[in-house]
Short mmCIF file of C-alpha atoms in Angstrom, two decimals:
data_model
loop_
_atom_site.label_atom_id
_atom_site.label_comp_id
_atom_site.label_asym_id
_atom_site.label_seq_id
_atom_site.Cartn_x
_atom_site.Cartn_y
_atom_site.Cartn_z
CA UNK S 1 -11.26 9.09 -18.60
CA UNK S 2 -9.02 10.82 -16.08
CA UNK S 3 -9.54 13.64 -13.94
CA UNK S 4 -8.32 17.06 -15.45
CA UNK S 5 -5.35 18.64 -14.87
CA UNK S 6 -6.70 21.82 -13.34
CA UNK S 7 -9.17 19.59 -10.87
CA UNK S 8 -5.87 18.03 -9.59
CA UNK S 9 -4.74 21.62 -9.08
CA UNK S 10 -7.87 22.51 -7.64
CA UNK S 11 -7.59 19.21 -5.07
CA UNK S 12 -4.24 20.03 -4.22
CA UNK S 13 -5.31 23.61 -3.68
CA UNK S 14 -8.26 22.41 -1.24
CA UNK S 15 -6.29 20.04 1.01
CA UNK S 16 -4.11 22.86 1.61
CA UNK S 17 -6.76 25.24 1.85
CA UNK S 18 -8.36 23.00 4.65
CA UNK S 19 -5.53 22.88 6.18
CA UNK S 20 -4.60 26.31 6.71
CA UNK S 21 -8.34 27.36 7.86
CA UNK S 22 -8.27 24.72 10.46
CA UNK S 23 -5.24 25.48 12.27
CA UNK S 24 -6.10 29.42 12.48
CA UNK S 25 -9.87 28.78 12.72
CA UNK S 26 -9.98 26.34 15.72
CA UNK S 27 -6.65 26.93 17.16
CA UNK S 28 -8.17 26.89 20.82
CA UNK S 29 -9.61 23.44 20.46
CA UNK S 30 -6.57 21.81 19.04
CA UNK S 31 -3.94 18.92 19.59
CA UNK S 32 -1.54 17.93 18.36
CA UNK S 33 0.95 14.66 17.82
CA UNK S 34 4.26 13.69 16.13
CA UNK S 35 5.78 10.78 14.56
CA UNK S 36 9.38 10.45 13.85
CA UNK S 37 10.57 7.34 12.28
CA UNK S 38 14.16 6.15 11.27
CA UNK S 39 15.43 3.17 9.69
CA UNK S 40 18.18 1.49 8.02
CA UNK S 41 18.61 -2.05 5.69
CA UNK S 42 20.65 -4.47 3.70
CA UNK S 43 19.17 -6.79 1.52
CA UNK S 44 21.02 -8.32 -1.80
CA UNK S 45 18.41 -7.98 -4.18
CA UNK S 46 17.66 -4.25 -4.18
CA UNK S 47 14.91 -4.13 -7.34
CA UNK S 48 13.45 -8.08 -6.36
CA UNK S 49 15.02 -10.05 -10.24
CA UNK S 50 17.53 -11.95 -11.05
CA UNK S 51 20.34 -9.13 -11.40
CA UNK S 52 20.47 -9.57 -7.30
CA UNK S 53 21.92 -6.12 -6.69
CA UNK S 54 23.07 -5.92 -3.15
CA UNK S 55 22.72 -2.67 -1.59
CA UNK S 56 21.58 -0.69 1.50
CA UNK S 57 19.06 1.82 2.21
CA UNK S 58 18.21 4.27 5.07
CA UNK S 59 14.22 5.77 5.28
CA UNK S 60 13.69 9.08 7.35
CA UNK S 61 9.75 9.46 7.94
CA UNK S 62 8.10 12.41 9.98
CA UNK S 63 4.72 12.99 10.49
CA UNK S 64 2.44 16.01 12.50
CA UNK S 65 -1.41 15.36 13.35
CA UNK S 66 -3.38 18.42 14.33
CA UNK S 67 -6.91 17.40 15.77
CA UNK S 68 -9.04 20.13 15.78
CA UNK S 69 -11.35 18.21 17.44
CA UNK S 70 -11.87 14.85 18.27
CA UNK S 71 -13.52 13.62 15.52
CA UNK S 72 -11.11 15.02 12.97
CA UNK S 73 -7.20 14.30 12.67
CA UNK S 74 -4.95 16.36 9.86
CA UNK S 75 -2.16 14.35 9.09
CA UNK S 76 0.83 15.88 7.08
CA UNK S 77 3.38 13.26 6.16
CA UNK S 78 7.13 13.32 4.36
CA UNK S 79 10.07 10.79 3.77
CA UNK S 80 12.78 10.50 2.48
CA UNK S 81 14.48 7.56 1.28
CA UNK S 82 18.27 7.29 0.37
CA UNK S 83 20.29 4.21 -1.18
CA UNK S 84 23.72 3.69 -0.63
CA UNK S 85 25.34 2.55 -4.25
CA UNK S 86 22.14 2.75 -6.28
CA UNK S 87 22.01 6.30 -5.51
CA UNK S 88 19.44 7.72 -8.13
CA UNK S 89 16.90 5.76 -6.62
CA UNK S 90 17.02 8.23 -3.87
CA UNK S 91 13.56 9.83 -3.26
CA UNK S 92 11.48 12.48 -1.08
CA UNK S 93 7.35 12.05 -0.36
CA UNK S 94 5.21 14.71 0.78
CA UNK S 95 1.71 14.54 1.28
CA UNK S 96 -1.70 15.22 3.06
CA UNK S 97 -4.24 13.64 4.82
CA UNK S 98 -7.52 14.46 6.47
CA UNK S 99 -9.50 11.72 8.35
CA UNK S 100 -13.27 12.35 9.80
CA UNK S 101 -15.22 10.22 12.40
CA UNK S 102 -18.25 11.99 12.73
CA UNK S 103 -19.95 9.36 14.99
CA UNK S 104 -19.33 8.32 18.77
CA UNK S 105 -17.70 5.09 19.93
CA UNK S 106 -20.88 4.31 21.93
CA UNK S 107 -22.97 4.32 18.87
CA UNK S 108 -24.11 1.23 16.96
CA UNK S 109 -23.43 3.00 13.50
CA UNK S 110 -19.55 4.18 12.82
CA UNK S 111 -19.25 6.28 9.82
CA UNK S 112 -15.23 6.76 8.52
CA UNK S 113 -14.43 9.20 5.57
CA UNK S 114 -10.57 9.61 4.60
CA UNK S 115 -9.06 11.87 1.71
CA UNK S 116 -5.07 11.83 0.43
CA UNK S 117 -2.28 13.27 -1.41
CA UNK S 118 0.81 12.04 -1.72
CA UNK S 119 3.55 13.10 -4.26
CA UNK S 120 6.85 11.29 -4.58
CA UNK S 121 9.73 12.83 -6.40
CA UNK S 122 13.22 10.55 -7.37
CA UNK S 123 16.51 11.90 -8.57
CA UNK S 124 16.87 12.56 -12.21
CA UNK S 125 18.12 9.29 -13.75
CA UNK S 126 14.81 7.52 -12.14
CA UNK S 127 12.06 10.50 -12.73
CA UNK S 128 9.72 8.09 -14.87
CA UNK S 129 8.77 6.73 -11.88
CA UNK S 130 7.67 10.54 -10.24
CA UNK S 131 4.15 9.72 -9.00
CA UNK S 132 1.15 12.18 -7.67
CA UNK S 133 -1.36 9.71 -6.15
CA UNK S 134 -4.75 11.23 -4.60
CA UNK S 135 -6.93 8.48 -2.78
CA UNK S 136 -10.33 8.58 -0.84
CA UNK S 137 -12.75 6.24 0.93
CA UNK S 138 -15.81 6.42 2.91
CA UNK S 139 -17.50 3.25 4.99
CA UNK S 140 -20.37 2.89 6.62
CA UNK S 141 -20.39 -0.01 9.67
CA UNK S 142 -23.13 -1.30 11.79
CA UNK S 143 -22.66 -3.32 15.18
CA UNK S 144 -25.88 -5.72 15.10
CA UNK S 145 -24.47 -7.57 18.37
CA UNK S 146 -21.87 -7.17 21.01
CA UNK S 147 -20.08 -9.38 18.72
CA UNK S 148 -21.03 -8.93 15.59
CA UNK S 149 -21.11 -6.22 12.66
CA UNK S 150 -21.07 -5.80 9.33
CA UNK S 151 -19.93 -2.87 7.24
CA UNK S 152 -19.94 -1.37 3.59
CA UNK S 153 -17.18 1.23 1.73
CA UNK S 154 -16.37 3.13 -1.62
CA UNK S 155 -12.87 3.66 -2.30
CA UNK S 156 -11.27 5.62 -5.26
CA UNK S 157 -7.24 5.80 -6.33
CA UNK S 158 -5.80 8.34 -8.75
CA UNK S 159 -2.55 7.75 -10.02
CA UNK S 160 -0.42 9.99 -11.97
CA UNK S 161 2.98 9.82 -13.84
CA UNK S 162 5.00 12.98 -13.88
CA UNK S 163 7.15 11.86 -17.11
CA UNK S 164 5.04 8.56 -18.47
CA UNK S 165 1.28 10.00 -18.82
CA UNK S 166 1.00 6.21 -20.28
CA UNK S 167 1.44 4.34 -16.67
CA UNK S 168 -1.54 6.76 -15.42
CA UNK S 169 -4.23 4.69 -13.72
CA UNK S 170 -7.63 5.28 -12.00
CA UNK S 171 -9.23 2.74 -9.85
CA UNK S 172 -13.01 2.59 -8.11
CA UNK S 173 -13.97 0.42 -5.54
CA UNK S 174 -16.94 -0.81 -2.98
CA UNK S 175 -16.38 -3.44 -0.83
CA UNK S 176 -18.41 -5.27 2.04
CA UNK S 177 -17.67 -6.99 5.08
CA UNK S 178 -18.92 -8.88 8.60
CA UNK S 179 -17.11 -9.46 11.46
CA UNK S 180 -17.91 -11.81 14.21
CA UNK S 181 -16.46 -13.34 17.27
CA UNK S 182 -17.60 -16.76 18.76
CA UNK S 183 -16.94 -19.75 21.02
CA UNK S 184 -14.91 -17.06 23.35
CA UNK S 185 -11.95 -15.13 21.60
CA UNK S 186 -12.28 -16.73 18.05
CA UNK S 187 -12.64 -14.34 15.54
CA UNK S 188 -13.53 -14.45 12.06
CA UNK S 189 -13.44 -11.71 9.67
CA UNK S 190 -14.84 -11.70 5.94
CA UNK S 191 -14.64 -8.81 3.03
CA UNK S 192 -15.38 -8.91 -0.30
CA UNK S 193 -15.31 -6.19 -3.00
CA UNK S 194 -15.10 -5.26 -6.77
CA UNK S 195 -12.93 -2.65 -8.13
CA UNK S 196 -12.96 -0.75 -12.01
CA UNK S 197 -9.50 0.62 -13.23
CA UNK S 198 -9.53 3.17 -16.19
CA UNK S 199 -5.70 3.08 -17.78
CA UNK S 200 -3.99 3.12 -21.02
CA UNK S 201 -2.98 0.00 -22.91
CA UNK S 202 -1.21 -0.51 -25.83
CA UNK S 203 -2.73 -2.02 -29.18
CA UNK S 204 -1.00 -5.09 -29.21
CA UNK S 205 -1.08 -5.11 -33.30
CA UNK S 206 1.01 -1.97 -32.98
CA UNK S 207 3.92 -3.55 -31.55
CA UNK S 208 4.14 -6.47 -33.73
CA UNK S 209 4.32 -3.74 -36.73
CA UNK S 210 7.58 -1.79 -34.78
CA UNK S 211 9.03 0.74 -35.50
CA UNK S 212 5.41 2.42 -35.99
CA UNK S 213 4.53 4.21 -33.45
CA UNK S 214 2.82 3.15 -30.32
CA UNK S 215 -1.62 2.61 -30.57
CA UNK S 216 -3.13 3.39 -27.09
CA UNK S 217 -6.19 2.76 -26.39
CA UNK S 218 -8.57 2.54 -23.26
CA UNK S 219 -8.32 0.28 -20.58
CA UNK S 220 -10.81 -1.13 -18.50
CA UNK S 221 -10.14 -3.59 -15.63
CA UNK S 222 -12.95 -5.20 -13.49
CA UNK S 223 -11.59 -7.77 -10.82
CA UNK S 224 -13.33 -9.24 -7.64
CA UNK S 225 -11.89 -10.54 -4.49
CA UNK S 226 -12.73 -12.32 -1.24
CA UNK S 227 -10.58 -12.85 2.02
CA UNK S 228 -11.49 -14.68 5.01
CA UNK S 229 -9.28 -13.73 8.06
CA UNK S 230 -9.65 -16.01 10.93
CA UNK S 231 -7.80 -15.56 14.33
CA UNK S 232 -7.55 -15.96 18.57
CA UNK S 233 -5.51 -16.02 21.05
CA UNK S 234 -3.12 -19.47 22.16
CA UNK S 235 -2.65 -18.80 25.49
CA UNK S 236 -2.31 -15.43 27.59
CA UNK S 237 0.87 -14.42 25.71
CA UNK S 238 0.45 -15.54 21.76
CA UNK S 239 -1.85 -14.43 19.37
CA UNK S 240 -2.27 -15.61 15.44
CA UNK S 241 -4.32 -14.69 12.40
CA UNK S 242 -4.79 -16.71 9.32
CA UNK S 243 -5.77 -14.77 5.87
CA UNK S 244 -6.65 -16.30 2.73
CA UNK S 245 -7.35 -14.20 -0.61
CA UNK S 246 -9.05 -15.01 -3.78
CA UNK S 247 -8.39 -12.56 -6.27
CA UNK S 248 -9.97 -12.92 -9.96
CA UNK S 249 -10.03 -10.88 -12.97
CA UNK S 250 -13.45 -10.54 -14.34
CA UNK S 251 -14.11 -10.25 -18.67
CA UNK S 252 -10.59 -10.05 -18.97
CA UNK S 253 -9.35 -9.43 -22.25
CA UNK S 254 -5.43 -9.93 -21.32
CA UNK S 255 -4.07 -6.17 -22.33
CA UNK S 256 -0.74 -4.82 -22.75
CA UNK S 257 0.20 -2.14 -20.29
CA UNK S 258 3.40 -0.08 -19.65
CA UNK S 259 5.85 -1.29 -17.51
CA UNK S 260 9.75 -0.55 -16.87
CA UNK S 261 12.73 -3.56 -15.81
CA UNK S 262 12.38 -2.00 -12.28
CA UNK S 263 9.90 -4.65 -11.54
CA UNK S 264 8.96 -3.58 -8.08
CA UNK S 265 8.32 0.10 -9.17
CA UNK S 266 6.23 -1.14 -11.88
CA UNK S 267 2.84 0.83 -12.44
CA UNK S 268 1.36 -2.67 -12.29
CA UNK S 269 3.57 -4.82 -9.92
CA UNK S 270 0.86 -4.49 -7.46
CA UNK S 271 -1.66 -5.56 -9.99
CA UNK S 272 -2.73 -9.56 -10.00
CA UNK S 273 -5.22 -12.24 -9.99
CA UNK S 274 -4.82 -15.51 -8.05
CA UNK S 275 -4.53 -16.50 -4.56
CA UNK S 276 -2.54 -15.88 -1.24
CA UNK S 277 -2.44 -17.28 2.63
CA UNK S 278 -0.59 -15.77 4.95
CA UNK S 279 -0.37 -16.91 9.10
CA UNK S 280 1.09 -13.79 11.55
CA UNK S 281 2.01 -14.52 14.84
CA UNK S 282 2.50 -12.38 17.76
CA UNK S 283 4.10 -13.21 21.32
CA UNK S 284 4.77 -11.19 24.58
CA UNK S 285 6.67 -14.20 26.01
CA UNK S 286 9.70 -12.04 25.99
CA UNK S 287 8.99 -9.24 29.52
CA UNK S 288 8.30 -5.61 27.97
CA UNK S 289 8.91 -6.75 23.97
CA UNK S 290 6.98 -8.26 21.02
CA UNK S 291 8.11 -11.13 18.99
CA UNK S 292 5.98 -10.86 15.52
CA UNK S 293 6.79 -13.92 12.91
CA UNK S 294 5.27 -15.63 9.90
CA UNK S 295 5.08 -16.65 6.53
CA UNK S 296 3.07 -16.86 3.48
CA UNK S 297 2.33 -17.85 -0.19
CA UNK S 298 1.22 -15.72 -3.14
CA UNK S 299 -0.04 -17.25 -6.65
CA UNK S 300 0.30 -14.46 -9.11
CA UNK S 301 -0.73 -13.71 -12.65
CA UNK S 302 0.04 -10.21 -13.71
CA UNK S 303 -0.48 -8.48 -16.17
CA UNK S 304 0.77 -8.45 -19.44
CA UNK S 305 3.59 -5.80 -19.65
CA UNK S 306 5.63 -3.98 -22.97
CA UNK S 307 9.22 -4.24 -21.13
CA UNK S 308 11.19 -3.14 -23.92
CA UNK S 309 10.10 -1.64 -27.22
CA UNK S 310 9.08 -4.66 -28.93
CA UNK S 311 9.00 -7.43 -26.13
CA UNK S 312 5.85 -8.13 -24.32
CA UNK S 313 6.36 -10.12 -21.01
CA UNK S 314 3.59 -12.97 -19.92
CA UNK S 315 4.58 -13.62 -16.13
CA UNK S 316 2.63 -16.22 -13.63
CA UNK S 317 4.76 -16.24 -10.33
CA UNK S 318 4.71 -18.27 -7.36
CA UNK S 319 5.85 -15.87 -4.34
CA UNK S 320 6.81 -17.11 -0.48
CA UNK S 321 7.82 -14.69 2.23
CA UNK S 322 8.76 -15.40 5.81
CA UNK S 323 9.81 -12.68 8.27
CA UNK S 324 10.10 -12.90 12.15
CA UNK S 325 10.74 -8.90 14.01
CA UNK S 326 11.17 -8.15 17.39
CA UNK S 327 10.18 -4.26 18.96
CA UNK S 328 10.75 -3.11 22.07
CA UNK S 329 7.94 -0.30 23.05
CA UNK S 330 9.03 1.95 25.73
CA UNK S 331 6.20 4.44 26.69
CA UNK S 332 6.99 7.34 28.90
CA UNK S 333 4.72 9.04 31.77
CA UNK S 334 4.71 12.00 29.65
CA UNK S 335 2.56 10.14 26.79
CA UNK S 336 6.26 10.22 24.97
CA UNK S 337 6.98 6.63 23.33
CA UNK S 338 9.92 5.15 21.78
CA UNK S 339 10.10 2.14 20.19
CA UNK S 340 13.22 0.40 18.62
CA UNK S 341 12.82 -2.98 16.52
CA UNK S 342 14.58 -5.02 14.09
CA UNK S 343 13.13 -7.37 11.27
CA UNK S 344 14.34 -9.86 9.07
CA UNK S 345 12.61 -11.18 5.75
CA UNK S 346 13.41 -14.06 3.31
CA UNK S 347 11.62 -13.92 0.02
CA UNK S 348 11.76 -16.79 -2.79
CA UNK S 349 9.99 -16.05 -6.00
CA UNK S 350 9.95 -18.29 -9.49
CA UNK S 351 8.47 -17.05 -12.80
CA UNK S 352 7.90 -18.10 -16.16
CA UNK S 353 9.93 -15.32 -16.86
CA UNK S 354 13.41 -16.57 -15.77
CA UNK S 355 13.90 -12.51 -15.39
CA UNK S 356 11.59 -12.51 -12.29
CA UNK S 357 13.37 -15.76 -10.64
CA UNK S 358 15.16 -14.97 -7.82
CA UNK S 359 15.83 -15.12 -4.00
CA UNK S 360 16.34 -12.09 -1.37
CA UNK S 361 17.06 -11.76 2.12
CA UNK S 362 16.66 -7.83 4.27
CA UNK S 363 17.32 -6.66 7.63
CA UNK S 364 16.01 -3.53 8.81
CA UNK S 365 16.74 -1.71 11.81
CA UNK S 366 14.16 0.93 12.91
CA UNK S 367 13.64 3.52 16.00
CA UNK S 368 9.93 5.40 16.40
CA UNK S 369 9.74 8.61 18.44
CA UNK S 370 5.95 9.07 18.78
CA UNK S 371 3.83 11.56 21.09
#
């Protein structure tokens, strides 16, 4: 079901590879850009449950692109992320990235292939949660009209557990979508797409008989989802966007998969049928800054999780978030560009596990260097 060890080795091996033959093989044709980002919050409910741990956080992110030419950008990536009192939740990323445009911008037909690797490493008291994860998609676009196009893609996710081979996931994708713009700058923007995950649940039998041990057996999750994004301009200096999502399990059979009381580190927090809308705003009223604001609601059913040896969790939550940032972009002559910006969010969330009730409020404080 998943891929071999030694084909990870070999992909890790290849990205590298690439890597290293591109930067002495086209040296003369190169360029090259940086991005340096720092950041610092506060919120009082670190891990998003009702234990409403306050604490505060600082994230350190770098990243080089190399474009040996200009259909091709290299993109390695690290950060680091380090947490004042719950300090073993400290962590370090690494990881790769190679994008390819091999058509023009003048041409009706865009073609976009992307390949990953990112590995995340935490301190020792929180290594369960030491991921590899190795992604990839390819799309295929077609502009049938000044103001219209449609497009296709394939996307595929590999995720892998250092220390709990029983999280390990594997999701496939294809997804299509049309774009249009009408009656002057309205636009409105529709995907759809059907995913497979390959994972490892646990015979739910098993558990009622603890302290056996643990039956796994093979997962197989098929969901389907549809978003409609509509948006425009009100006025010269705001913009919005509306998004709805429809997300629906499909021959679901309800399985038992690993989880841990970290809820938002979860293998599966991310993992959900129902439905969301969420408005964005965006103003320039303010000379030389940008205002971004806006809300949104999220109906979740997730799946079913073994929390604690013998205790299966059911959860159905009803999640709102509101934010509202501001940035302030200031590009050099020299194609330098610093931008400073600071963002607040306010998240409620209820559950029908009381667990999973809570409320949580974050500030962050960021700087980008970028060139």
């Amino acid at each position: 079901m998943y891929v071999t060890d030694s084909l990870m080795q070999l992909m890790r091996y290849l990205l590298i590879g690439i890597f290293i033959t591109v930067f002495f093989v086209f040296p003369a044709y190169a360029d090259f850009g940086y991005e340096v980002k720092l950041s610092g919050s506060v919120t009082n409910n670190l891990i998003s449950d009702s234990s409403e741990l306050y604490d505060s956080y600082s994230t350190t992110s770098a990243a080089l692109k190399y474009y040996p030419f200009a259909q091709l950008e290299l993109n390695l990536k690290s950060e680091y992320n380090y947490y004042s009192n719950l300090v073993g939740l400290g962590n370090i990323m690494g990881g790769a990235e190679i994008t390819w445009i091999p058509t023009s911008q003048s041409s009706p037909l865009a073609l976009y292939f992307n390949a990953g690797y990112d590995n995340r490493s935490y301190r020792e008291s929180f290594s369960v949660y030491n991921t590899n994860v190795y992604n990839g998609m390819g799309s295929i676009s077609y502009r049938l009209a000044r103001r219209a196009q449609v497009r296709a893609g394939i996307t595929y996710e590999q995720t892998e557990f250092d220390n709990s081979e029983g999280a390990d996931k594997e999701i496939y994708g294809f997804m299509f979508g049309a774009n249009v713009t009408f009656l002057g700058s309205n636009s409105l923007d529709i995907e759809s797409g059907y995913s497979f995950a390959d994972f490892i649940s646990v015979d739910e039998v098993s558990i009622m008989s603890w302290p056996q041990v643990l039956e796994e057996t093979d997962g197989d999750l098929k969901s389907f989802y549809i978003s409609p994004r509509y948006s425009r301009p009100l006025g010269s200096k705001l913009g919005m966007n509306l998004t709805y999502t429809y997300l629906s399990f499909v021959d679901f059979d309800d399985p038992v998969v690993y989880s841990y009381s970290t809820g938002f580190l979860s293998p599966w927090a991310s993992v959900w049928d129902g439905n969301s809308v969420a408005l964005n705003l965006k103003s320039y009223h303010i000379p030389k800054m940008i205002i971004t604001a806006g809300g949104g609601y999220w109906n979740k059913r997730l799946l079913r999780t073994l929390e604690l040896p013998d205790r299966i969790v059911t959860r159905e939550d009803d999640y709102s978030r509101y934010y509202i940032g501001l940035s302030w972009p200031m590009p050099s002559r020299s194609g330098a560009y610093l931008e400073p910006s600071i963002q607040l969010d306010i998240i409620n969330n209820t559950s029908t596990d009381r667990l999973y009730d809570y409320s949580t409020f974050s500030v962050v404080v960021g700087l980008t260097f970028r060139r």
